[in-house]
CSV table of C-alpha atoms in Angstrom, one decimal:
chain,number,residue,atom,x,y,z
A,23,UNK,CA,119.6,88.3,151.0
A,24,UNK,CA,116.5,91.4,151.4
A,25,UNK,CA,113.8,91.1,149.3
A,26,UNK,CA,112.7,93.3,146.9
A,27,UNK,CA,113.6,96.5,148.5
A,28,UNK,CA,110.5,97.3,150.2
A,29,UNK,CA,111.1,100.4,151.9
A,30,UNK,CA,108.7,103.2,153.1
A,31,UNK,CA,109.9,106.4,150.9
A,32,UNK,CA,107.9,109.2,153.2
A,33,UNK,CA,109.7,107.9,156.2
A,34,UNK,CA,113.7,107.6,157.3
A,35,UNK,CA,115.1,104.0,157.1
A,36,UNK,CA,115.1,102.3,160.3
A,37,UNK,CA,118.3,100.5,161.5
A,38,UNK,CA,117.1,97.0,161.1
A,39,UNK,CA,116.5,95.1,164.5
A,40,UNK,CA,118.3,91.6,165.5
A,41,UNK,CA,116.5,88.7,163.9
A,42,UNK,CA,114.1,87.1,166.0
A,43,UNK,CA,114.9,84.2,168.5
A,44,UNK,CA,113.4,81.8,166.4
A,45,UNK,CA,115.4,82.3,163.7
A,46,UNK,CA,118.6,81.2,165.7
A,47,UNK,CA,117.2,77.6,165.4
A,48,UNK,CA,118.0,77.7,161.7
A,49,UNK,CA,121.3,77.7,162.1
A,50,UNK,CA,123.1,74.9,160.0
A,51,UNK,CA,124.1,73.2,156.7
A,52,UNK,CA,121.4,73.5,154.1
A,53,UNK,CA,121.5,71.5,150.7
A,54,UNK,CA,119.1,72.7,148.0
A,55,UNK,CA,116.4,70.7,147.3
A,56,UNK,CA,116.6,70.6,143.5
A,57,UNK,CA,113.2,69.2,143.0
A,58,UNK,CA,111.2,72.4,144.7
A,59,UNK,CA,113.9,74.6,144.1
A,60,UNK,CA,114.1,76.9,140.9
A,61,UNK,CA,117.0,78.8,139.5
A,62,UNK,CA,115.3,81.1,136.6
A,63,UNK,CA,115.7,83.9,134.6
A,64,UNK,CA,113.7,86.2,132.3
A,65,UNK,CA,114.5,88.4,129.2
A,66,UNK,CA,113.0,90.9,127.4
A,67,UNK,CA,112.4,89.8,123.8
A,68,UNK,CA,111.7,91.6,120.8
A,69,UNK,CA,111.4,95.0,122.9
A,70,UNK,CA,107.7,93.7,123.3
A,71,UNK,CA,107.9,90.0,125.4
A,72,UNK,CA,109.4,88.6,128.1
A,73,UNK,CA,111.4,85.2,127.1
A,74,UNK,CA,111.4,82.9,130.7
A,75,UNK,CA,114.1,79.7,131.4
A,76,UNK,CA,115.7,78.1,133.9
A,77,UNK,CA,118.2,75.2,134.9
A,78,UNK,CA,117.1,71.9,135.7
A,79,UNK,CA,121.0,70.7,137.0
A,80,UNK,CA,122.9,72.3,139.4
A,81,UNK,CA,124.0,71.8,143.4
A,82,UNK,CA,123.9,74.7,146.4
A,83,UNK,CA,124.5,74.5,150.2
A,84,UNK,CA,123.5,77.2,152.7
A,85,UNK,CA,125.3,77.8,155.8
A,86,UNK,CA,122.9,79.5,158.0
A,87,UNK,CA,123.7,81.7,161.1
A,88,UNK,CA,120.1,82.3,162.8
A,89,UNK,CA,122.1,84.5,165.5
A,90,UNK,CA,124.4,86.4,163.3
A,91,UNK,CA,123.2,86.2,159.6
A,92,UNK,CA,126.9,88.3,158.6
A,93,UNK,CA,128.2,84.7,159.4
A,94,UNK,CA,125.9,83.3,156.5
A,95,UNK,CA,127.2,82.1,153.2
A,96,UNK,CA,126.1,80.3,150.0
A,97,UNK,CA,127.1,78.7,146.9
A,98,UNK,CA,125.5,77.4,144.2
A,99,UNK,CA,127.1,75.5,141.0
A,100,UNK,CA,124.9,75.0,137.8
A,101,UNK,CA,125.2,72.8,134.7
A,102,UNK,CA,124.8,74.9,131.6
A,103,UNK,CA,123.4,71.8,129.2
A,104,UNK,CA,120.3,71.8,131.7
A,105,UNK,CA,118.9,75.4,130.1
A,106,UNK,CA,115.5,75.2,129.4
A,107,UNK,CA,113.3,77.8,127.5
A,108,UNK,CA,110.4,75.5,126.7
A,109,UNK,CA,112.2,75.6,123.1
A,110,UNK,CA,114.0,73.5,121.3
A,111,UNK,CA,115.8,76.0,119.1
A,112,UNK,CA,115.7,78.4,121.4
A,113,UNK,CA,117.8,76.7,124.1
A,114,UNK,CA,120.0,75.6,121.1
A,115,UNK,CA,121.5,78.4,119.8
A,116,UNK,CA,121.9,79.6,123.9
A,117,UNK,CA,123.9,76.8,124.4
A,118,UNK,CA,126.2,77.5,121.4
A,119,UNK,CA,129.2,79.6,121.3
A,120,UNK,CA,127.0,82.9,120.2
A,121,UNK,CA,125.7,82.6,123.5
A,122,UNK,CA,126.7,80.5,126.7
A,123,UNK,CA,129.3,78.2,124.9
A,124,UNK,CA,128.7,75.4,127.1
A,125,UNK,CA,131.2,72.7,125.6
A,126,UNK,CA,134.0,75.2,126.5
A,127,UNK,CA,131.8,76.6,129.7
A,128,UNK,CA,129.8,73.8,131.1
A,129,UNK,CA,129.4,75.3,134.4
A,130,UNK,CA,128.3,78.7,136.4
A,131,UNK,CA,128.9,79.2,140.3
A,132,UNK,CA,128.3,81.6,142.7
A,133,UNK,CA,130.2,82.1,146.0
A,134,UNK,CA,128.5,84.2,148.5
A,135,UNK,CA,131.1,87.1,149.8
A,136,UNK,CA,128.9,88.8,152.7
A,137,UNK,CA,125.4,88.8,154.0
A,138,UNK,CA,123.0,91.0,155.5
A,139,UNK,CA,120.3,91.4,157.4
A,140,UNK,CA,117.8,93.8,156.2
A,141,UNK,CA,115.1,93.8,158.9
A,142,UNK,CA,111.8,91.3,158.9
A,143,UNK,CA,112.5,88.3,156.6
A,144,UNK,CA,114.5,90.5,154.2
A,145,UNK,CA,118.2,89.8,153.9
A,146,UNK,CA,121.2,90.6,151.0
A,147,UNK,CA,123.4,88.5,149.7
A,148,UNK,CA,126.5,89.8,148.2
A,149,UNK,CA,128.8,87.4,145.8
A,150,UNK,CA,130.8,86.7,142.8
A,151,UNK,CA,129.2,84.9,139.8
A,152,UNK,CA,131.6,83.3,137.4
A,153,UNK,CA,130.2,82.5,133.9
A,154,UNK,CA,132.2,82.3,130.6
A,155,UNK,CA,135.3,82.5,132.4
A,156,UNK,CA,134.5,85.7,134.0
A,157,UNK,CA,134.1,86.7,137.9
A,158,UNK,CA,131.9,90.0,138.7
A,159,UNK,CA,129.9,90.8,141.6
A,160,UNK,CA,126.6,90.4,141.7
A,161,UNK,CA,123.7,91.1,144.9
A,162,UNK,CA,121.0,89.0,145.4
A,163,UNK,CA,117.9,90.1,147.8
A,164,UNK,CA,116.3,87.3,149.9
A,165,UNK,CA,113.2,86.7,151.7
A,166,UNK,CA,112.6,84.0,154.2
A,167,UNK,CA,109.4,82.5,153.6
A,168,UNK,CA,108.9,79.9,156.4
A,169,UNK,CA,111.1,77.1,158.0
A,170,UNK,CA,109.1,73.4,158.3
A,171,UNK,CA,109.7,69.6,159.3
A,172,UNK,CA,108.4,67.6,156.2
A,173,UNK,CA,106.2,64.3,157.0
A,174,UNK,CA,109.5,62.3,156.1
A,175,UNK,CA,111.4,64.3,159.3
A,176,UNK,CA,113.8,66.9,156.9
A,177,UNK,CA,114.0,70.2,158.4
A,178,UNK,CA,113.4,72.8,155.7
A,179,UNK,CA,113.8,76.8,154.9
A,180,UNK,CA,112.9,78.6,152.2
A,181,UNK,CA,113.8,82.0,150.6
A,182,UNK,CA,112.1,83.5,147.8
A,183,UNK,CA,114.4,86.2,145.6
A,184,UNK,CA,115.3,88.0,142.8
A,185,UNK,CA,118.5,90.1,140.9
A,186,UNK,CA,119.2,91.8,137.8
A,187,UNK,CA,122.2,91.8,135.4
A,188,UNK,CA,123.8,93.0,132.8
A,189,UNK,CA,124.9,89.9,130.6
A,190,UNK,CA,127.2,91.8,128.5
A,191,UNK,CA,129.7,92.3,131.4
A,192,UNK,CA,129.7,88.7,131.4
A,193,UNK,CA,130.6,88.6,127.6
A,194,UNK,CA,127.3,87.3,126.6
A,195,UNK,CA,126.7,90.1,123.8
A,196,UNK,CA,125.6,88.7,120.8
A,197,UNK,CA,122.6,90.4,119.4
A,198,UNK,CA,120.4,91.6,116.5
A,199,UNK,CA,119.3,95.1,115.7
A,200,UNK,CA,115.4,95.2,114.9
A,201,UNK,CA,113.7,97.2,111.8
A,202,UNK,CA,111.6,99.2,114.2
A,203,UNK,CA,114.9,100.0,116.6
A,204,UNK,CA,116.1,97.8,119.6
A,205,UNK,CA,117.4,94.6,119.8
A,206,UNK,CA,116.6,91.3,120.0
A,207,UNK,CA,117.3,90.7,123.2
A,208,UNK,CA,117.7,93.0,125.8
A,209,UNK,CA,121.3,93.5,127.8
A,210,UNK,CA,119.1,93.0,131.3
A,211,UNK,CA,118.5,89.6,132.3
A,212,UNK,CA,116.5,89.3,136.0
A,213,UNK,CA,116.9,86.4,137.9
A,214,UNK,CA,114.2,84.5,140.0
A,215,UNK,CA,115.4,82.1,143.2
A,216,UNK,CA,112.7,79.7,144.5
A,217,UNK,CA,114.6,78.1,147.6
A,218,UNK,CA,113.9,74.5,149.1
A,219,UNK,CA,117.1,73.0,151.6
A,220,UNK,CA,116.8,70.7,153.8
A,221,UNK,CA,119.7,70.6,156.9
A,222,UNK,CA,122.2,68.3,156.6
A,223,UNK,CA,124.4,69.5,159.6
């Protein structure tokens, strides 16, 4: 899960220290929190803009080792008819077999293969995302942005993180050349991860 790769470049990485003692009370079943948690992605459009969606359907848990975060694991399954652009059209013609195919692919997952533990709140998630019938690896970096009891008693973490892709390894290659040179849409697709979960064990 580490976020963002912040890293000092005039000075030799450190070998990241244990996480803190607090952290060890985190450890647990955590079920996403759909309603303040966002799945998004962003694309450049054009060659000039930056087209931004997300998914409004989909289910994760968290298993959380505070102690040990190589112990940690995640997955995360989301409903492809929830895509959301802002548009209409847009989100149409995503949806069809040019893009995501959703009738025959209603559904993308990601199963967390290892974790680890960068040093502060960074950490790096490494899994397999399976989309259009096809498994690659993929590597997530995390940051833990604060742990809370909400007024109604649910114990809370959150992570804030990020990726990038290629889509066509996932087959998604449909395109269109521009007058000017490019293409419509651009082969790298980043990915944005607003993390609410609650504990549930």
């Amino acid at each position: 899960m580490g976020i963002f790769g912040r890293k000092n470049a005039t000075t030799a990485v450190a070998t990241p220290q244990a996480p803190g003692p607090g952290l060890a009370a985190l450890s647990g079943t955590y079920t996403l929190d759909t309603a303040h948690t966002t799945i998004g992605f962003v694309a450049r459009h054009a060659m000039v803009t930056n087209v931004k969606g997300g998914f409004q359907d989909f289910t994760g848990t968290l298993d959380l080792d505070g102690t040990d975060p190589a112990n940690s694991s995640a997955r995360i399954d989301v409903e492809m008819a929830s895509l959301d652009t802002g548009n209409a059209d847009r989100d149409g013609h995503l949806k069809s077999a040019e893009f995501f195919s959703i009738e025959e692919h209603p559904k993308m997952s990601f199963r967390s293969t290892s974790t680890e533990f960068l040093g502060g709140d960074d950490y790096r998630i490494t899994g397999e995302l399976s989309l259009l019938g096809t498994t690659k690896p993929i590597t997530i970096d995390l940051e833990f942005s604060g742990a809370a009891t909400d007024p109604f008693g649910n114990e809370r973490v959150g992570f804030e993180g990020k990726a990038e892709l290629l889509r066509s390894e996932w087959g998604l290659t449909w395109n269109a050349a521009l007058e000017t040179g490019g293409v419509l849409v651009s082969d790298k697709i980043k990915l944005n991860f607003d993390i609410s979960a609650i504990k549930s064990a």
